Amino acid sequence: MDLGPVWESRSLLINGFVLTVQLSVIAIVLGSTVGLGAALLRTSRSRVAVWIVQGYVGLFRGTPLLMQLFFVYFGLPYFGVNVDRFVAAVAAVTL
């Protein structure tokens, strides 16, 4: 097995690994925060808050992550919101 091409691309692979770890850590922290807030709102006595959280959970649970990524990165510019690709990935994975 020839690992020459892999060795030549090691800097790209290391950069991709670092980017993946950064994305994962940020998304886990923010996602846990959003999830805790949603859980607290879901147990509240306000019917409106419970209804909003149920809609949020149903929407994001019912759509594939790739579709959410496409919407955040390609769909938001149609509404005048331009986001960086890393920020779009963090937002989509967090939600």
PDB file of C-alpha atoms in Angstrom:
ATOM      1  CA  MET A   1       0.000   0.000   0.000  1.00  0.00           C
ATOM      2  CA  ASP A   2       1.418   3.331  -1.096  1.00  0.00           C
ATOM      3  CA  LEU A   3       0.874   6.046   1.512  1.00  0.00           C
ATOM      4  CA  GLY A   4       2.845   8.654  -0.407  1.00  0.00           C
ATOM      5  CA  PRO A   5      -0.207  10.734  -1.421  1.00  0.00           C
ATOM      6  CA  VAL A   6      -1.467  10.696   2.149  1.00  0.00           C
ATOM      7  CA  TRP A   7       1.909  11.833   3.460  1.00  0.00           C
ATOM      8  CA  GLU A   8       2.032  14.617   0.880  1.00  0.00           C
ATOM      9  CA  SER A   9      -1.408  15.832   1.965  1.00  0.00           C
ATOM     10  CA  ARG A  10      -0.684  15.623   5.698  1.00  0.00           C
ATOM     11  CA  SER A  11      -0.956  19.392   6.248  1.00  0.00           C
ATOM     12  CA  LEU A  12      -4.436  19.442   4.691  1.00  0.00           C
ATOM     13  CA  LEU A  13      -5.458  16.442   6.784  1.00  0.00           C
ATOM     14  CA  ILE A  14      -4.155  18.030   9.991  1.00  0.00           C
ATOM     15  CA  ASN A  15      -5.938  21.312   9.206  1.00  0.00           C
ATOM     16  CA  GLY A  16      -9.155  19.387   8.543  1.00  0.00           C
ATOM     17  CA  PHE A  17      -8.773  17.523  11.822  1.00  0.00           C
ATOM     18  CA  VAL A  18      -8.234  20.748  13.779  1.00  0.00           C
ATOM     19  CA  LEU A  19     -11.237  22.386  12.084  1.00  0.00           C
ATOM     20  CA  THR A  20     -13.412  19.364  12.860  1.00  0.00           C
ATOM     21  CA  VAL A  21     -12.418  19.402  16.536  1.00  0.00           C
ATOM     22  CA  GLN A  22     -13.094  23.153  16.776  1.00  0.00           C
ATOM     23  CA  LEU A  23     -16.502  22.760  15.133  1.00  0.00           C
ATOM     24  CA  SER A  24     -17.382  19.843  17.381  1.00  0.00           C
ATOM     25  CA  VAL A  25     -16.404  21.549  20.641  1.00  0.00           C
ATOM     26  CA  ILE A  26     -18.220  24.788  19.802  1.00  0.00           C
ATOM     27  CA  ALA A  27     -21.333  22.937  18.599  1.00  0.00           C
ATOM     28  CA  ILE A  28     -21.415  20.710  21.686  1.00  0.00           C
ATOM     29  CA  VAL A  29     -21.195  23.686  24.058  1.00  0.00           C
ATOM     30  CA  LEU A  30     -23.756  25.785  22.189  1.00  0.00           C
ATOM     31  CA  GLY A  31     -26.030  22.817  21.458  1.00  0.00           C
ATOM     32  CA  SER A  32     -26.049  21.811  25.112  1.00  0.00           C
ATOM     33  CA  THR A  33     -26.951  25.366  26.076  1.00  0.00           C
ATOM     34  CA  VAL A  34     -29.779  25.542  23.533  1.00  0.00           C
ATOM     35  CA  GLY A  35     -30.975  22.076  24.542  1.00  0.00           C
ATOM     36  CA  LEU A  36     -31.008  22.960  28.227  1.00  0.00           C
ATOM     37  CA  GLY A  37     -32.969  26.125  27.487  1.00  0.00           C
ATOM     38  CA  ALA A  38     -35.448  24.178  25.351  1.00  0.00           C
ATOM     39  CA  ALA A  39     -35.840  21.528  28.051  1.00  0.00           C
ATOM     40  CA  LEU A  40     -36.510  24.155  30.705  1.00  0.00           C
ATOM     41  CA  LEU A  41     -39.050  25.893  28.487  1.00  0.00           C
ATOM     42  CA  ARG A  42     -40.746  22.588  27.674  1.00  0.00           C
ATOM     43  CA  THR A  43     -41.345  21.935  31.351  1.00  0.00           C
ATOM     44  CA  SER A  44     -42.696  25.439  31.980  1.00  0.00           C
ATOM     45  CA  ARG A  45     -46.344  26.162  32.683  1.00  0.00           C
ATOM     46  CA  SER A  46     -46.667  28.490  29.698  1.00  0.00           C
ATOM     47  CA  ARG A  47     -48.550  26.742  26.914  1.00  0.00           C
ATOM     48  CA  VAL A  48     -47.113  29.139  24.351  1.00  0.00           C
ATOM     49  CA  ALA A  49     -43.521  28.320  25.373  1.00  0.00           C
ATOM     50  CA  VAL A  50     -44.233  24.582  25.294  1.00  0.00           C
ATOM     51  CA  TRP A  51     -45.867  24.931  21.869  1.00  0.00           C
ATOM     52  CA  ILE A  52     -42.902  26.900  20.476  1.00  0.00           C
ATOM     53  CA  VAL A  53     -40.365  24.394  21.812  1.00  0.00           C
ATOM     54  CA  GLN A  54     -42.358  21.450  20.460  1.00  0.00           C
ATOM     55  CA  GLY A  55     -42.439  23.112  17.040  1.00  0.00           C
ATOM     56  CA  TYR A  56     -38.708  23.813  17.195  1.00  0.00           C
ATOM     57  CA  VAL A  57     -37.883  20.234  18.185  1.00  0.00           C
ATOM     58  CA  GLY A  58     -40.237  18.786  15.586  1.00  0.00           C
ATOM     59  CA  LEU A  59     -38.807  20.976  12.832  1.00  0.00           C
ATOM     60  CA  PHE A  60     -35.159  20.221  13.502  1.00  0.00           C
ATOM     61  CA  ARG A  61     -35.688  16.573  14.379  1.00  0.00           C
ATOM     62  CA  GLY A  62     -37.711  16.024  11.218  1.00  0.00           C
ATOM     63  CA  THR A  63     -35.210  17.477   8.740  1.00  0.00           C
ATOM     64  CA  PRO A  64     -31.857  15.982   7.761  1.00  0.00           C
ATOM     65  CA  LEU A  65     -28.718  17.785   8.885  1.00  0.00           C
ATOM     66  CA  LEU A  66     -27.535  18.204   5.296  1.00  0.00           C
ATOM     67  CA  MET A  67     -30.749  20.062   4.463  1.00  0.00           C
ATOM     68  CA  GLN A  68     -30.267  22.312   7.488  1.00  0.00           C
ATOM     69  CA  LEU A  69     -26.666  23.016   6.422  1.00  0.00           C
ATOM     70  CA  PHE A  70     -27.824  23.896   2.912  1.00  0.00           C
ATOM     71  CA  PHE A  71     -30.544  26.175   4.236  1.00  0.00           C
ATOM     72  CA  VAL A  72     -28.213  28.040   6.586  1.00  0.00           C
ATOM     73  CA  TYR A  73     -25.369  28.421   4.082  1.00  0.00           C
ATOM     74  CA  PHE A  74     -27.261  28.855   0.809  1.00  0.00           C
ATOM     75  CA  GLY A  75     -30.724  29.958   1.978  1.00  0.00           C
ATOM     76  CA  LEU A  76     -29.915  32.740   4.416  1.00  0.00           C
ATOM     77  CA  PRO A  77     -28.180  34.921   1.775  1.00  0.00           C
ATOM     78  CA  TYR A  78     -31.543  35.127  -0.030  1.00  0.00           C
ATOM     79  CA  PHE A  79     -32.854  36.877   3.075  1.00  0.00           C
ATOM     80  CA  GLY A  80     -29.862  39.233   3.189  1.00  0.00           C
ATOM     81  CA  VAL A  81     -27.952  37.352   5.906  1.00  0.00           C
ATOM     82  CA  ASN A  82     -24.452  36.494   4.714  1.00  0.00           C
ATOM     83  CA  VAL A  83     -22.575  34.184   7.038  1.00  0.00           C
ATOM     84  CA  ASP A  84     -19.096  32.716   6.974  1.00  0.00           C
ATOM     85  CA  ARG A  85     -18.970  29.008   6.130  1.00  0.00           C
ATOM     86  CA  PHE A  86     -17.613  28.081   9.577  1.00  0.00           C
ATOM     87  CA  VAL A  87     -20.307  30.122  11.316  1.00  0.00           C
ATOM     88  CA  ALA A  88     -22.950  28.518   9.080  1.00  0.00           C
ATOM     89  CA  ALA A  89     -21.675  25.042   9.983  1.00  0.00           C
ATOM     90  CA  VAL A  90     -21.645  25.875  13.707  1.00  0.00           C
ATOM     91  CA  ALA A  91     -25.163  27.329  13.522  1.00  0.00           C
ATOM     92  CA  ALA A  92     -26.596  24.372  11.613  1.00  0.00           C
ATOM     93  CA  VAL A  93     -24.991  21.734  13.818  1.00  0.00           C
ATOM     94  CA  THR A  94     -25.946  23.646  16.974  1.00  0.00           C
ATOM     95  CA  LEU A  95     -29.598  23.981  16.010  1.00  0.00           C
TER      96      LEU A  95
END
